[in-house]
Coordinates of C-alpha atoms in Angstrom, one line a residue:
Chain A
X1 CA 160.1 70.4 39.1
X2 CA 162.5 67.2 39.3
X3 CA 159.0 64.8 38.6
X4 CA 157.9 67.1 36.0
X5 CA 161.2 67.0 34.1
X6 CA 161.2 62.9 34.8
X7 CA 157.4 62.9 33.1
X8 CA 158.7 64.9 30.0
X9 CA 161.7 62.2 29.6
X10 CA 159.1 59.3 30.1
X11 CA 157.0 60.8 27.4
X12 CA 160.0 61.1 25.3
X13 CA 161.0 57.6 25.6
X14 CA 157.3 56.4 25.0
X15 CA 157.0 58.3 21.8
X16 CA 160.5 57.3 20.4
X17 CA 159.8 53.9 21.5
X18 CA 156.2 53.6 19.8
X19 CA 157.9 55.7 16.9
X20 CA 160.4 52.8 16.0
X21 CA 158.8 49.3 17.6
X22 CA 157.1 48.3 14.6
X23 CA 158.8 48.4 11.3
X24 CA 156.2 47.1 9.0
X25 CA 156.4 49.5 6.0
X26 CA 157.3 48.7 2.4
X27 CA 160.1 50.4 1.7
X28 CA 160.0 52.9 -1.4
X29 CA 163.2 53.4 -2.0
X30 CA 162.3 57.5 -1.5
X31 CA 165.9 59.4 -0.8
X32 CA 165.5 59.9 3.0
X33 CA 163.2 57.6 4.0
X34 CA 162.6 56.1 7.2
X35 CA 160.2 53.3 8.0
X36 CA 158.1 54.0 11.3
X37 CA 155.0 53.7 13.2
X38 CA 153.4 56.7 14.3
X39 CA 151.4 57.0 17.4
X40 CA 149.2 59.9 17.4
X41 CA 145.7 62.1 17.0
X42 CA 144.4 62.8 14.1
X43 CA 144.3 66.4 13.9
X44 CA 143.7 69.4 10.5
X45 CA 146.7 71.0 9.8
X46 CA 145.3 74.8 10.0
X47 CA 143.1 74.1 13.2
X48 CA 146.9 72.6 14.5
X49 CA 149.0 75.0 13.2
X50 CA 146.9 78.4 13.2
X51 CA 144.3 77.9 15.9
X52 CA 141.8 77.9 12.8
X53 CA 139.5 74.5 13.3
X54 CA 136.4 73.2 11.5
X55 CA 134.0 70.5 14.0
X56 CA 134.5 67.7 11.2
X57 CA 138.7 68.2 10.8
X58 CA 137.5 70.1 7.2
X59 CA 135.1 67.4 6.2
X60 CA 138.4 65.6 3.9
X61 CA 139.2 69.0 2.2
X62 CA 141.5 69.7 4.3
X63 CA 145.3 68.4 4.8
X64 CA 145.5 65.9 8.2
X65 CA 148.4 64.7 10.3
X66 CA 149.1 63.4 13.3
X67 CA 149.8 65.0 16.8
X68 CA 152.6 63.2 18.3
X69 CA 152.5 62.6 22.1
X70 CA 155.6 64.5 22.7
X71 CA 154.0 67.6 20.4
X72 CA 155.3 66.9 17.0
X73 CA 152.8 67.4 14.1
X74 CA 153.4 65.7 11.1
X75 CA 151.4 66.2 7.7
X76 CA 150.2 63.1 6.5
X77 CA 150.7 63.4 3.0
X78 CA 150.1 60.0 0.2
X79 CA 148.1 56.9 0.6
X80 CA 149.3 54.1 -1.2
X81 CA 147.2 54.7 -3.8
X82 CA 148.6 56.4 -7.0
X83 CA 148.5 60.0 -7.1
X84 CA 146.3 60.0 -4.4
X85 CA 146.7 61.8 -0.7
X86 CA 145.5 60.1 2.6
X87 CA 143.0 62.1 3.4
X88 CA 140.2 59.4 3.4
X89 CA 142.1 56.8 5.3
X90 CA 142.2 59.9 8.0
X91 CA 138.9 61.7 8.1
X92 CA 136.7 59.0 9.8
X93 CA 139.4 59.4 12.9
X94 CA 139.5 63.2 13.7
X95 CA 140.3 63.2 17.4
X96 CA 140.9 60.1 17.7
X97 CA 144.0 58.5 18.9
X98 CA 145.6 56.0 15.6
X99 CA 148.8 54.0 15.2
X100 CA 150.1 55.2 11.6
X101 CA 152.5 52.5 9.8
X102 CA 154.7 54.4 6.9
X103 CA 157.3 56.3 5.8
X104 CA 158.9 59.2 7.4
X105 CA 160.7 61.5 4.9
X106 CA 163.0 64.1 6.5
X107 CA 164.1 65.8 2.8
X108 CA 165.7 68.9 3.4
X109 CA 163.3 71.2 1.8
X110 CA 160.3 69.6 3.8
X111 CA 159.5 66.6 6.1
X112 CA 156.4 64.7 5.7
X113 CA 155.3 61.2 6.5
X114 CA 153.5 58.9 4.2
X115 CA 150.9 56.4 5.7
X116 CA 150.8 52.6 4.3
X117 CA 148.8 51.3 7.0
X118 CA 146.5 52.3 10.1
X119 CA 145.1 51.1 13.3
X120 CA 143.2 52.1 16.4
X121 CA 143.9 48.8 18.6
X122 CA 147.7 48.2 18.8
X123 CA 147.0 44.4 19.1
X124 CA 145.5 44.5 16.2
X125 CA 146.4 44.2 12.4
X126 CA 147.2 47.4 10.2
X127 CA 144.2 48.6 7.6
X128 CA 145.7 49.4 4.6
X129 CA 145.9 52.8 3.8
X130 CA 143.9 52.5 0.2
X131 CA 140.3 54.1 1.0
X132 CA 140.9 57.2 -2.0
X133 CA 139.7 54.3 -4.9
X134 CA 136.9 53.0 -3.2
X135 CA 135.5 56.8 -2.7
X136 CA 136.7 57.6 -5.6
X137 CA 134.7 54.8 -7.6
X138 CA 131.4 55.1 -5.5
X139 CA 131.3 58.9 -6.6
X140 CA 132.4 57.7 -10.7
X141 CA 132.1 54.3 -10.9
X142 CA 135.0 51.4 -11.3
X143 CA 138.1 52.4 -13.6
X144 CA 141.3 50.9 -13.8
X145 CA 143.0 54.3 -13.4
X146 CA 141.6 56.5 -11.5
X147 CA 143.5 59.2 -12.1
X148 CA 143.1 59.3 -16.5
X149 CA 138.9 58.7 -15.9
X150 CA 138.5 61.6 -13.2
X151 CA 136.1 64.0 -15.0
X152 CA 137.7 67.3 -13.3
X153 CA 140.8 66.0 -14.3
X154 CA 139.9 66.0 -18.1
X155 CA 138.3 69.1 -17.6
X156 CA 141.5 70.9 -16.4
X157 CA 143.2 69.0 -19.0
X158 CA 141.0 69.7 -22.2
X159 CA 141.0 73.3 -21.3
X160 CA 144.5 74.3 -20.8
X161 CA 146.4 70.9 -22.6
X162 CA 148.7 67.9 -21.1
X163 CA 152.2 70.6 -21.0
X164 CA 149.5 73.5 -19.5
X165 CA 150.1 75.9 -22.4
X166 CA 147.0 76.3 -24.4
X167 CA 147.4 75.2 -28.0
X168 CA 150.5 73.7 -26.9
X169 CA 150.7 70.1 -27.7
X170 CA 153.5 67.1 -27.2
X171 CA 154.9 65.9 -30.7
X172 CA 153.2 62.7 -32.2
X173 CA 155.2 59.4 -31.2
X174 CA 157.3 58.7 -34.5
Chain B
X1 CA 120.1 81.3 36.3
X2 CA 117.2 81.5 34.7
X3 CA 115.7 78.1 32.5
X4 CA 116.4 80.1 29.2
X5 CA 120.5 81.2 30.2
X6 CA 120.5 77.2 31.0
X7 CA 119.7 75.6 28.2
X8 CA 121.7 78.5 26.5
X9 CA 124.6 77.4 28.6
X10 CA 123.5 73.4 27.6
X11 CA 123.9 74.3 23.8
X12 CA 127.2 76.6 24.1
X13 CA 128.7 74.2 25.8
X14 CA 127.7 71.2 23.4
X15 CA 128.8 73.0 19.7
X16 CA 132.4 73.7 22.1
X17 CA 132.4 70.1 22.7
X18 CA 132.0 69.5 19.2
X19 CA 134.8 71.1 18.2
X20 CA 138.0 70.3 18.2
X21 CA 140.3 71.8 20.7
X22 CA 142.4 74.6 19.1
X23 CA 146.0 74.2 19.2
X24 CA 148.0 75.4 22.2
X25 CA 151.1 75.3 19.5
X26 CA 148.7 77.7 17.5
X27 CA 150.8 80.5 16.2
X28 CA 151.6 84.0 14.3
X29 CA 153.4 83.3 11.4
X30 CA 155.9 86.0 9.6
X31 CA 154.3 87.7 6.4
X32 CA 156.2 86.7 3.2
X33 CA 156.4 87.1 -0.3
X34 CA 157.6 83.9 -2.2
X35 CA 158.2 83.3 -5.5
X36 CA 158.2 80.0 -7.4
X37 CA 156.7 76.9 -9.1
X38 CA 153.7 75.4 -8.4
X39 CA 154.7 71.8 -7.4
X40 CA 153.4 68.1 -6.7
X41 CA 154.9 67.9 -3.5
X42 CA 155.2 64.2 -3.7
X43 CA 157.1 64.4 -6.9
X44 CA 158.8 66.6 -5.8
X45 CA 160.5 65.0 -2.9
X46 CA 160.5 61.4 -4.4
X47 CA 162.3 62.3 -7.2
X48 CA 160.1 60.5 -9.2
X49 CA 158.4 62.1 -12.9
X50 CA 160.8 64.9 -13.3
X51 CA 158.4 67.2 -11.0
X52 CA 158.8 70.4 -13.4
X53 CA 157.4 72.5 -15.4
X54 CA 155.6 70.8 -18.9
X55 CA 156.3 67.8 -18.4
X56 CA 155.0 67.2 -15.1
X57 CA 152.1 69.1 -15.7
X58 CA 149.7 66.3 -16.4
X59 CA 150.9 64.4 -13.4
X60 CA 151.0 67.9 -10.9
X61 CA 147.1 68.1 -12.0
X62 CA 146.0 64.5 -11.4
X63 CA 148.1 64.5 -7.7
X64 CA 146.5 67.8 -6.9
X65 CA 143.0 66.4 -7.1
X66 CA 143.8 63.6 -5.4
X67 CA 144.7 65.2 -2.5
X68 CA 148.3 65.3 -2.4
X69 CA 149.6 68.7 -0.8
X70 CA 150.9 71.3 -3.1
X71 CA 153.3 73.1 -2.6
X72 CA 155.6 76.3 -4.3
X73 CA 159.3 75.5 -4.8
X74 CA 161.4 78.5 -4.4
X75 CA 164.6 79.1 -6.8
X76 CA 166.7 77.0 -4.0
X77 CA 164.2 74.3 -4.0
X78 CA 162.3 75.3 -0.8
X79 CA 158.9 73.8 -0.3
X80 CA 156.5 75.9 0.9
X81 CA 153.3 73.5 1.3
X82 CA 150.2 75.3 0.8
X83 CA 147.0 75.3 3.4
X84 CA 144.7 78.4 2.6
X85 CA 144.5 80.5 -1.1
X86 CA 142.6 83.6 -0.6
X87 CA 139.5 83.2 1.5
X88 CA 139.3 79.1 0.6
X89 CA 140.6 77.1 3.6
X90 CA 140.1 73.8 1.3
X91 CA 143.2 72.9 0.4
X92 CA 142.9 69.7 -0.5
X93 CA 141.9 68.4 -3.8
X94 CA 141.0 71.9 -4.9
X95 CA 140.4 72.6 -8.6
X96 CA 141.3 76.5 -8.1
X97 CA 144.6 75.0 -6.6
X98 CA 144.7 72.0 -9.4
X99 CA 144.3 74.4 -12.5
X100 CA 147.6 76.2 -11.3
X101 CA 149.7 73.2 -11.2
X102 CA 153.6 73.7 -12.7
X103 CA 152.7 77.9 -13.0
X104 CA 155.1 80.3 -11.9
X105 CA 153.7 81.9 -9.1
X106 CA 154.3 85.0 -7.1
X107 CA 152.4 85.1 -3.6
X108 CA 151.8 87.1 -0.5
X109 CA 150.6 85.1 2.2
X110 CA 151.9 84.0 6.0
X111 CA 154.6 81.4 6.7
X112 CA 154.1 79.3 9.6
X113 CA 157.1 77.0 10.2
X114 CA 156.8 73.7 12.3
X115 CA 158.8 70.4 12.9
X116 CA 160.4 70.5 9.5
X117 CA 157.8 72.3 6.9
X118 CA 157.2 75.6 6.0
X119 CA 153.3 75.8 5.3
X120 CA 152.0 79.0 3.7
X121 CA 148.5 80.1 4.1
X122 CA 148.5 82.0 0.9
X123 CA 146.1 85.8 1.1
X124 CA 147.2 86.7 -2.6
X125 CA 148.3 85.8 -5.8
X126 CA 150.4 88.7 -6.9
X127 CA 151.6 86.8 -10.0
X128 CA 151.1 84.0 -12.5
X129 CA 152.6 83.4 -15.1
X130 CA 151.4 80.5 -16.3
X131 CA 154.0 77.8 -16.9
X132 CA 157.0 78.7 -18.3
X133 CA 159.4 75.8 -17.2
X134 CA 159.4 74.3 -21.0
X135 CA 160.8 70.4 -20.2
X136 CA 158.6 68.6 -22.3
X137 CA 160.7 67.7 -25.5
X138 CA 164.0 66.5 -22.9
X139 CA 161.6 64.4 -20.7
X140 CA 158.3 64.0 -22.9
X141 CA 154.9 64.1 -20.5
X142 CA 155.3 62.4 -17.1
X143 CA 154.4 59.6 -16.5
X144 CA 155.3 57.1 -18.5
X145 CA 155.9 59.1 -21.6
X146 CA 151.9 59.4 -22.1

């Protein structure tokens, strides 16, 4: 009993330590942000939380986070590419073991970490976390903003307007 | 064992080895009703694009495809992140998800709660009424005015 206690305070040390050795992340300034390295497997939210799992982690449609050695699950939730999650920085590692360099955001209404930079060697340097464009332009092609030439995007947009009221459009710049 | 029930055994065993181990923290959530916006998560929490109603509803629809959770904000500004909507498990970059972005919504689904976030796998849409929040003339479309 006494070594089993002594293994879950060893764990508990490794994981805070690995949590907080590496400060690397650009701070963003984000109201309740904390800069930290995350040490964990890449795992899909529902097959973590609900028991519900898919071979391929979802295939990239579904949310990712990390399971923390001392059984914390965090949702991995932006990339640092605009408007764009960090799903394809994840995908290629379902099940795998990563070191995730970001921000932690314990907000009151949710906690959720957002990943700058990842690696699978802790020697080694930090990937950034910028994958979404590159898919992104080999399904479109190259555009300076990804986000204002995504075709479902314009189709959402043309259909139900910019404010989401049909027929309901912002007043012309004087 | 016969040579059939072996390689039967041989293939079993290789699409479990395929998959990835289910969570021992797997659980029953409580069935809920909640009511609320539908909301760019990361707006929302970053304070950045005024993440309501008109205004943001540009920016809620571009950050939805992208893959950024959603979630619905409750009248005391409770996130409820959203993993499942009806009998779709794909809940990221969904357009059925996406075309509801900034709507005031009314679902019935089950709320798992775990290390800090309450995530909702939604069975039913009981409401929607489109969006209602009107902040469009105070804060013109987000972002960047455009």
């Amino acid at each position: 009993m006494k070594a089993l206690a002594t293994i879950r305070l060893a764990l508990m040390i490794f994981t805070v330590s690995s949590a907080t050795s590496s400060l690397a992340a650009e701070a963003w300034n984000i109201p309740h942000e904390k800069a930290v390295v995350l040490k964990g497997r890449v795992v899909d939210a529902l097959c973590q939380l609900k028991g519900r799992c898919a071979p391929d982690c979802g295939a990239g449609k579904r949310q990712l986070g990390l399971l923390l050695t001392d059984g914390t699950f965090r949702l991995v939730a932006k990339s640092n590419i605009d408007f764009a999650g960090s799903i394809p920085d994840l995908i290629g590692f379902c099940g795998k073991e990563i070191e995730a360099d970001g921000l932690l955001i314990e907000n009151p209404a949710i906690t959720l970490f957002f990943v700058q930079g990842i690696r699978i060697d802790a020697a080694g340097p930090f990937t950034p976390a910028e994958r979404f464009k590159a898919d992104w332009e080999a399904r479109n092609g190259k555009a300076e903003e990804w986000w204002r030439a995504d075709p479902e995007a314009n189709r959402i947009i043309a259909e139900d307007g910019p404010l989401g009221i049909k027929g309901l459009l912002p007043k012309p710049k004087p | 064992m016969t040579i059939m029930s072996h390689w039967q055994t041989m293939v079993l065993a290789a699409a479990l080895s395929a998959l990835p181990l289910a969570s021992a923290a797997a659980q029953d959530g409580r069935r809920v009703t909640v009511h609320g916006e539908i909301s760019d998560t990361w707006c929302s929490i970053s304070g950045l694009m005024f993440a309501k109603g008109t205004a943001h509803h540009q920016c809620a629809v571009w950050c939805a495809l992208g893959g950024i959770p959603v979630s619905i904000r409750d009248a005391k500004g409770e996130l409820y992140l959203i993993l499942k909507i009806g009998d779709d498990e794909d809940s990221a970059a969904n357009p059925r998800i996406a075309r509801m972005a900034t709507h005031e919504v009314a679902v019935d689904g089950e709320l798992l709660e775990r290390d800090g976030v309450n995530y909702l796998l939604v069975d039913r849409i009981a409401d929607d009424k489109g969006v209602i929040t009107m902040t469009h003339e105070e804060y013109g479309i987000q972002p960047f005015g455009n």
